[in-house]
C-alpha cells in the first residue's frame, strides 16, 4: 500500500472539511441578511398597499428602498463567499479522489481493502453533495443582486462582475419583481442550508475514515520493515557501553 498517496488524500480531505465548515458558518450570515432584506421590503410593501403609484412614490422615502438594496447586496456578497468555499472544497475532494485511485492495491488484505474501497466510495459521494450545493449558493447570490438592482441599489447580475453601474428607476410595479427575487433567494438559502449540513456531516465522517486508513497503513508499514539500528546504537553495540 502506498502510504504517501494515502497521506495526500488525507490532507486534501482535511482541506475540504475546513472549507465546508467555513461555508456552513457563513450560512448564518446569509440567513440573517436575506431575512433582514425581506423584512425591510415587507415594510415598504405595506406602505404601498391601498395607495396609488403616485402617492406611494411620495410616501416611501428613497433611503428606505436603498436600505433594502444594501441588505440584498451585502447578503449576495456572503453568497459569493459561500460559493468560493464550496468550490475549493469540491476541488480538494476531487484531488483526494484521484489520489486514492493511485494507491497501490498489491498485497492489500481483507479489512484494509474493504476500508479503502469504502473510503473511495464515500469520498465520491460527498463530492456529489458539495457539487449540488455550489449552484444553490450561486443562484442565491444572483437573485439577491437582482433584488438590489430592482430597488436601484447595486448592479444587475450580468453587470456585477464587470463593475458596470446601471441603476434603474424604481417604480410602483417593480416592488413585486424585487419581492419575487427575494422569495427565490430565501428558497435558495433554505435548500443550500440543508445541503451544506449534509455535506458537513459526510465530510467529517470521510475525514475520520481517511485518518484511520492512513494510520493503519503507517502501522502496517512499520511492522513490515525490519528494525534498523541508528549509527549511535551500532557504535554502542560494537564498542560496548560507555564507562
Short mmCIF file of C-alpha atoms in Angstrom, two decimals:
data_model
loop_
_atom_site.label_atom_id
_atom_site.label_comp_id
_atom_site.label_asym_id
_atom_site.label_seq_id
_atom_site.Cartn_x
_atom_site.Cartn_y
_atom_site.Cartn_z
CA UNK A 1 0.00 0.00 0.00
CA UNK A 2 1.27 3.48 -0.88
CA UNK A 3 1.45 5.46 2.34
CA UNK A 4 2.32 8.67 0.51
CA UNK A 5 -0.87 8.71 -1.57
CA UNK A 6 -2.98 7.97 1.49
CA UNK A 7 -1.43 10.88 3.37
CA UNK A 8 -2.03 13.21 0.42
CA UNK A 9 -5.68 12.14 0.25
CA UNK A 10 -5.97 12.63 4.00
CA UNK A 11 -4.62 16.20 3.73
CA UNK A 12 -6.91 17.01 0.80
CA UNK A 13 -9.97 15.79 2.69
CA UNK A 14 -8.99 17.86 5.72
CA UNK A 15 -8.78 20.91 3.46
CA UNK A 16 -12.24 20.10 2.10
CA UNK A 17 -13.61 19.68 5.62
CA UNK A 18 -12.29 23.12 6.58
CA UNK A 19 -13.85 24.79 3.54
CA UNK A 20 -17.25 23.14 4.07
CA UNK A 21 -17.17 24.21 7.72
CA UNK A 22 -16.42 27.80 6.70
CA UNK A 23 -19.29 27.68 4.22
CA UNK A 24 -21.60 26.41 6.96
CA UNK A 25 -20.59 29.24 9.30
CA UNK A 26 -21.19 31.83 6.58
CA UNK A 27 -24.69 30.43 6.03
CA UNK A 28 -25.77 32.04 9.30
CA UNK A 29 -24.80 35.45 7.91
CA UNK A 30 -26.62 34.70 4.65
CA UNK A 31 -29.79 33.72 6.52
CA UNK A 32 -29.72 36.88 8.62
CA UNK A 33 -29.07 39.06 5.57
CA UNK A 34 -31.87 37.57 3.48
CA UNK A 35 -34.31 37.74 6.39
CA UNK A 36 -33.45 41.37 7.12
CA UNK A 37 -33.88 42.33 3.45
CA UNK A 38 -37.24 40.54 3.26
CA UNK A 39 -38.46 42.29 6.41
CA UNK A 40 -37.40 45.71 5.12
CA UNK A 41 -39.09 45.08 1.80
CA UNK A 42 -42.30 43.93 3.52
CA UNK A 43 -42.42 47.21 5.41
CA UNK A 44 -42.14 49.13 2.14
CA UNK A 45 -44.85 46.96 0.58
CA UNK A 46 -47.21 47.66 3.48
CA UNK A 47 -46.99 51.35 2.71
CA UNK A 48 -47.68 50.65 -0.95
CA UNK A 49 -50.91 48.74 -0.36
CA UNK A 50 -54.09 50.65 -0.94
CA UNK A 51 -52.49 53.77 -2.39
CA UNK A 52 -51.93 54.97 -5.92
CA UNK A 53 -48.48 54.69 -7.53
CA UNK A 54 -48.00 58.46 -7.30
CA UNK A 55 -48.96 58.51 -3.62
CA UNK A 56 -46.69 55.57 -2.94
CA UNK A 57 -43.72 57.28 -4.56
CA UNK A 58 -44.34 60.28 -2.33
CA UNK A 59 -44.83 58.27 0.87
CA UNK A 60 -41.85 55.92 0.62
CA UNK A 61 -38.55 57.55 1.36
CA UNK A 62 -35.74 56.74 -1.11
CA UNK A 63 -33.47 55.80 1.78
CA UNK A 64 -35.89 53.02 2.77
CA UNK A 65 -35.52 51.39 -0.63
CA UNK A 66 -31.79 51.99 -0.58
CA UNK A 67 -31.68 50.18 2.75
CA UNK A 68 -33.37 47.16 1.15
CA UNK A 69 -30.87 47.27 -1.69
CA UNK A 70 -27.87 47.47 0.61
CA UNK A 71 -29.10 44.49 2.60
CA UNK A 72 -29.59 42.48 -0.60
CA UNK A 73 -26.17 43.45 -1.94
CA UNK A 74 -24.47 42.56 1.35
CA UNK A 75 -26.21 39.18 1.54
CA UNK A 76 -25.30 38.48 -2.09
CA UNK A 77 -21.63 39.00 -1.23
CA UNK A 78 -21.95 36.38 1.51
CA UNK A 79 -23.41 34.00 -1.07
CA UNK A 80 -20.37 34.58 -3.27
CA UNK A 81 -18.13 33.80 -0.29
CA UNK A 82 -20.01 30.56 0.37
CA UNK A 83 -19.73 29.55 -3.28
CA UNK A 84 -15.97 30.17 -3.13
CA UNK A 85 -15.59 27.90 -0.09
CA UNK A 86 -17.67 25.18 -1.74
CA UNK A 87 -15.66 25.42 -4.95
CA UNK A 88 -12.40 24.96 -3.05
CA UNK A 89 -13.93 22.06 -1.11
CA UNK A 90 -15.03 20.42 -4.36
CA UNK A 91 -11.53 20.76 -5.83
CA UNK A 92 -9.93 19.27 -2.70
CA UNK A 93 -12.36 16.34 -2.73
CA UNK A 94 -11.59 15.70 -6.38
CA UNK A 95 -7.86 15.78 -5.58
CA UNK A 96 -8.44 13.23 -2.80
CA UNK A 97 -10.49 11.00 -5.09
CA UNK A 98 -7.84 10.99 -7.81
CA UNK A 99 -5.09 10.38 -5.26
CA UNK A 100 -6.94 7.39 -3.82
CA UNK A 101 -7.15 5.92 -7.31
CA UNK A 102 -3.34 5.91 -7.43
CA UNK A 103 -2.95 3.89 -4.24
CA UNK A 104 -1.22 0.58 -4.99
CA UNK A 105 -3.57 -2.34 -4.41
CA UNK A 106 -1.00 -5.10 -4.45
CA UNK A 107 -0.83 -7.04 -1.21
CA UNK A 108 -3.97 -5.48 0.27
CA UNK A 109 -5.72 -7.82 2.68
CA UNK A 110 -9.34 -8.18 3.76
CA UNK A 111 -10.12 -5.36 6.22
CA UNK A 112 -7.68 -2.90 4.66
CA UNK A 113 -9.00 -3.48 1.14
CA UNK A 114 -12.60 -3.05 2.35
CA UNK A 115 -11.73 0.16 4.24
CA UNK A 116 -10.00 1.67 1.23
CA UNK A 117 -12.89 0.79 -1.10
CA UNK A 118 -15.38 2.29 1.33
CA UNK A 119 -13.30 5.45 1.64
CA UNK A 120 -13.19 5.86 -2.14
CA UNK A 121 -16.97 5.43 -2.44
CA UNK A 122 -17.76 7.87 0.37
CA UNK A 123 -15.29 10.43 -0.97
CA UNK A 124 -17.05 10.37 -4.35
CA UNK A 125 -20.45 10.60 -2.63
CA UNK A 126 -19.58 13.64 -0.53
CA UNK A 127 -18.16 15.29 -3.64
CA UNK A 128 -21.56 14.94 -5.30
CA UNK A 129 -23.29 16.61 -2.34
CA UNK A 130 -20.86 19.55 -2.38
CA UNK A 131 -21.32 19.89 -6.13
CA UNK A 132 -25.08 20.10 -5.56
CA UNK A 133 -24.64 22.93 -3.05
CA UNK A 134 -22.41 25.10 -5.24
CA UNK A 135 -25.05 26.16 -7.83
CA UNK A 136 -27.51 26.84 -4.99
CA UNK A 137 -25.11 29.40 -3.49
CA UNK A 138 -24.60 30.96 -6.92
CA UNK A 139 -28.35 31.16 -7.54
CA UNK A 140 -28.95 32.81 -4.15
CA UNK A 141 -26.37 35.48 -4.95
CA UNK A 142 -27.81 36.13 -8.39
CA UNK A 143 -31.33 36.57 -7.03
CA UNK A 144 -30.08 38.90 -4.31
CA UNK A 145 -28.10 41.00 -6.77
CA UNK A 146 -31.19 41.17 -8.95
CA UNK A 147 -33.28 42.34 -6.00
CA UNK A 148 -30.70 45.00 -5.13
CA UNK A 149 -30.71 46.15 -8.74
CA UNK A 150 -34.50 46.25 -8.74
CA UNK A 151 -34.65 48.84 -5.96
CA UNK A 152 -31.97 50.98 -7.58
CA UNK A 153 -29.09 49.94 -5.37
CA UNK A 154 -26.30 47.93 -6.91
CA UNK A 155 -25.70 46.25 -10.24
CA UNK A 156 -27.62 43.69 -12.23
CA UNK A 157 -26.25 40.12 -12.06
CA UNK A 158 -24.96 40.42 -15.64
CA UNK A 159 -23.03 43.63 -14.99
CA UNK A 160 -21.89 42.94 -11.42
CA UNK A 161 -18.75 41.05 -12.46
CA UNK A 162 -17.83 43.78 -14.93
CA UNK A 163 -18.42 46.53 -12.37
CA UNK A 164 -20.79 48.46 -14.67
CA UNK A 165 -23.29 50.60 -12.82
CA UNK A 166 -26.77 50.52 -14.34
CA UNK A 167 -29.24 51.94 -11.84
CA UNK A 168 -32.89 51.58 -12.93
CA UNK A 169 -35.73 53.86 -11.96
CA UNK A 170 -37.76 52.41 -9.10
CA UNK A 171 -41.44 52.14 -9.93
CA UNK A 172 -44.53 51.06 -8.05
CA UNK A 173 -44.69 47.81 -10.01
CA UNK A 174 -41.03 46.96 -9.59
CA UNK A 175 -41.57 46.03 -5.93
CA UNK A 176 -43.34 42.82 -6.93
CA UNK A 177 -40.33 41.78 -9.03
CA UNK A 178 -37.98 42.54 -6.16
CA UNK A 179 -40.24 40.56 -3.84
CA UNK A 180 -40.11 37.60 -6.24
CA UNK A 181 -36.32 37.74 -6.36
CA UNK A 182 -36.11 37.82 -2.58
CA UNK A 183 -38.53 34.92 -2.32
CA UNK A 184 -36.34 32.88 -4.66
CA UNK A 185 -33.25 33.84 -2.66
CA UNK A 186 -34.94 32.67 0.55
CA UNK A 187 -35.79 29.32 -1.08
CA UNK A 188 -32.21 29.01 -2.37
CA UNK A 189 -30.87 29.74 1.11
CA UNK A 190 -33.08 27.07 2.73
CA UNK A 191 -32.10 24.38 0.20
CA UNK A 192 -28.46 25.43 0.45
CA UNK A 193 -28.52 25.18 4.24
CA UNK A 194 -29.88 21.64 4.21
CA UNK A 195 -27.41 20.53 1.55
CA UNK A 196 -24.38 22.05 3.28
CA UNK A 197 -25.49 20.43 6.55
CA UNK A 198 -25.43 17.05 4.81
CA UNK A 199 -22.06 17.80 3.26
CA UNK A 200 -20.59 18.84 6.60
CA UNK A 201 -21.68 15.63 8.32
CA UNK A 202 -20.42 13.44 5.49
CA UNK A 203 -17.08 15.16 5.02
CA UNK A 204 -16.43 14.86 8.76
CA UNK A 205 -17.08 11.11 8.55
CA UNK A 206 -14.91 10.69 5.46
CA UNK A 207 -12.06 12.69 7.01
CA UNK A 208 -12.13 10.47 10.10
CA UNK A 209 -12.11 7.34 7.93
CA UNK A 210 -9.16 8.66 5.93
CA UNK A 211 -7.22 9.27 9.14
CA UNK A 212 -7.93 5.71 10.30
CA UNK A 213 -6.92 4.14 6.98
CA UNK A 214 -3.73 6.21 6.89
CA UNK A 215 -2.85 5.31 10.48
CA UNK A 216 -3.45 1.64 9.73
CA UNK A 217 -1.19 1.86 6.67
CA UNK A 218 1.55 3.51 8.70
CA UNK A 219 1.28 0.82 11.39
CA UNK A 220 1.45 -1.97 8.81
CA UNK A 221 4.42 -0.32 7.14
CA UNK A 222 6.21 -0.06 10.47
CA UNK A 223 5.60 -3.73 11.24
CA UNK A 224 6.72 -4.87 7.80
CA UNK A 225 10.09 -3.08 7.88
CA UNK A 226 13.00 -4.73 9.75
CA UNK A 227 14.36 -2.78 12.66
CA UNK A 228 17.47 -0.79 11.75
CA UNK A 229 19.88 0.48 14.35
CA UNK A 230 20.93 4.07 14.30
CA UNK A 231 24.69 4.81 13.95
CA UNK A 232 24.87 5.65 17.67
CA UNK A 233 23.18 2.37 18.61
CA UNK A 234 25.53 0.44 16.32
CA UNK A 235 28.56 2.06 17.93
CA UNK A 236 27.34 1.13 21.39
CA UNK A 237 26.72 -2.48 20.38
CA UNK A 238 30.27 -2.79 18.92
CA UNK A 239 32.29 -0.87 21.49
CA UNK A 240 30.22 -1.77 24.49
CA UNK A 241 28.64 0.66 26.90
CA UNK A 242 30.46 3.85 27.77
CA UNK A 243 32.41 3.75 31.02
#
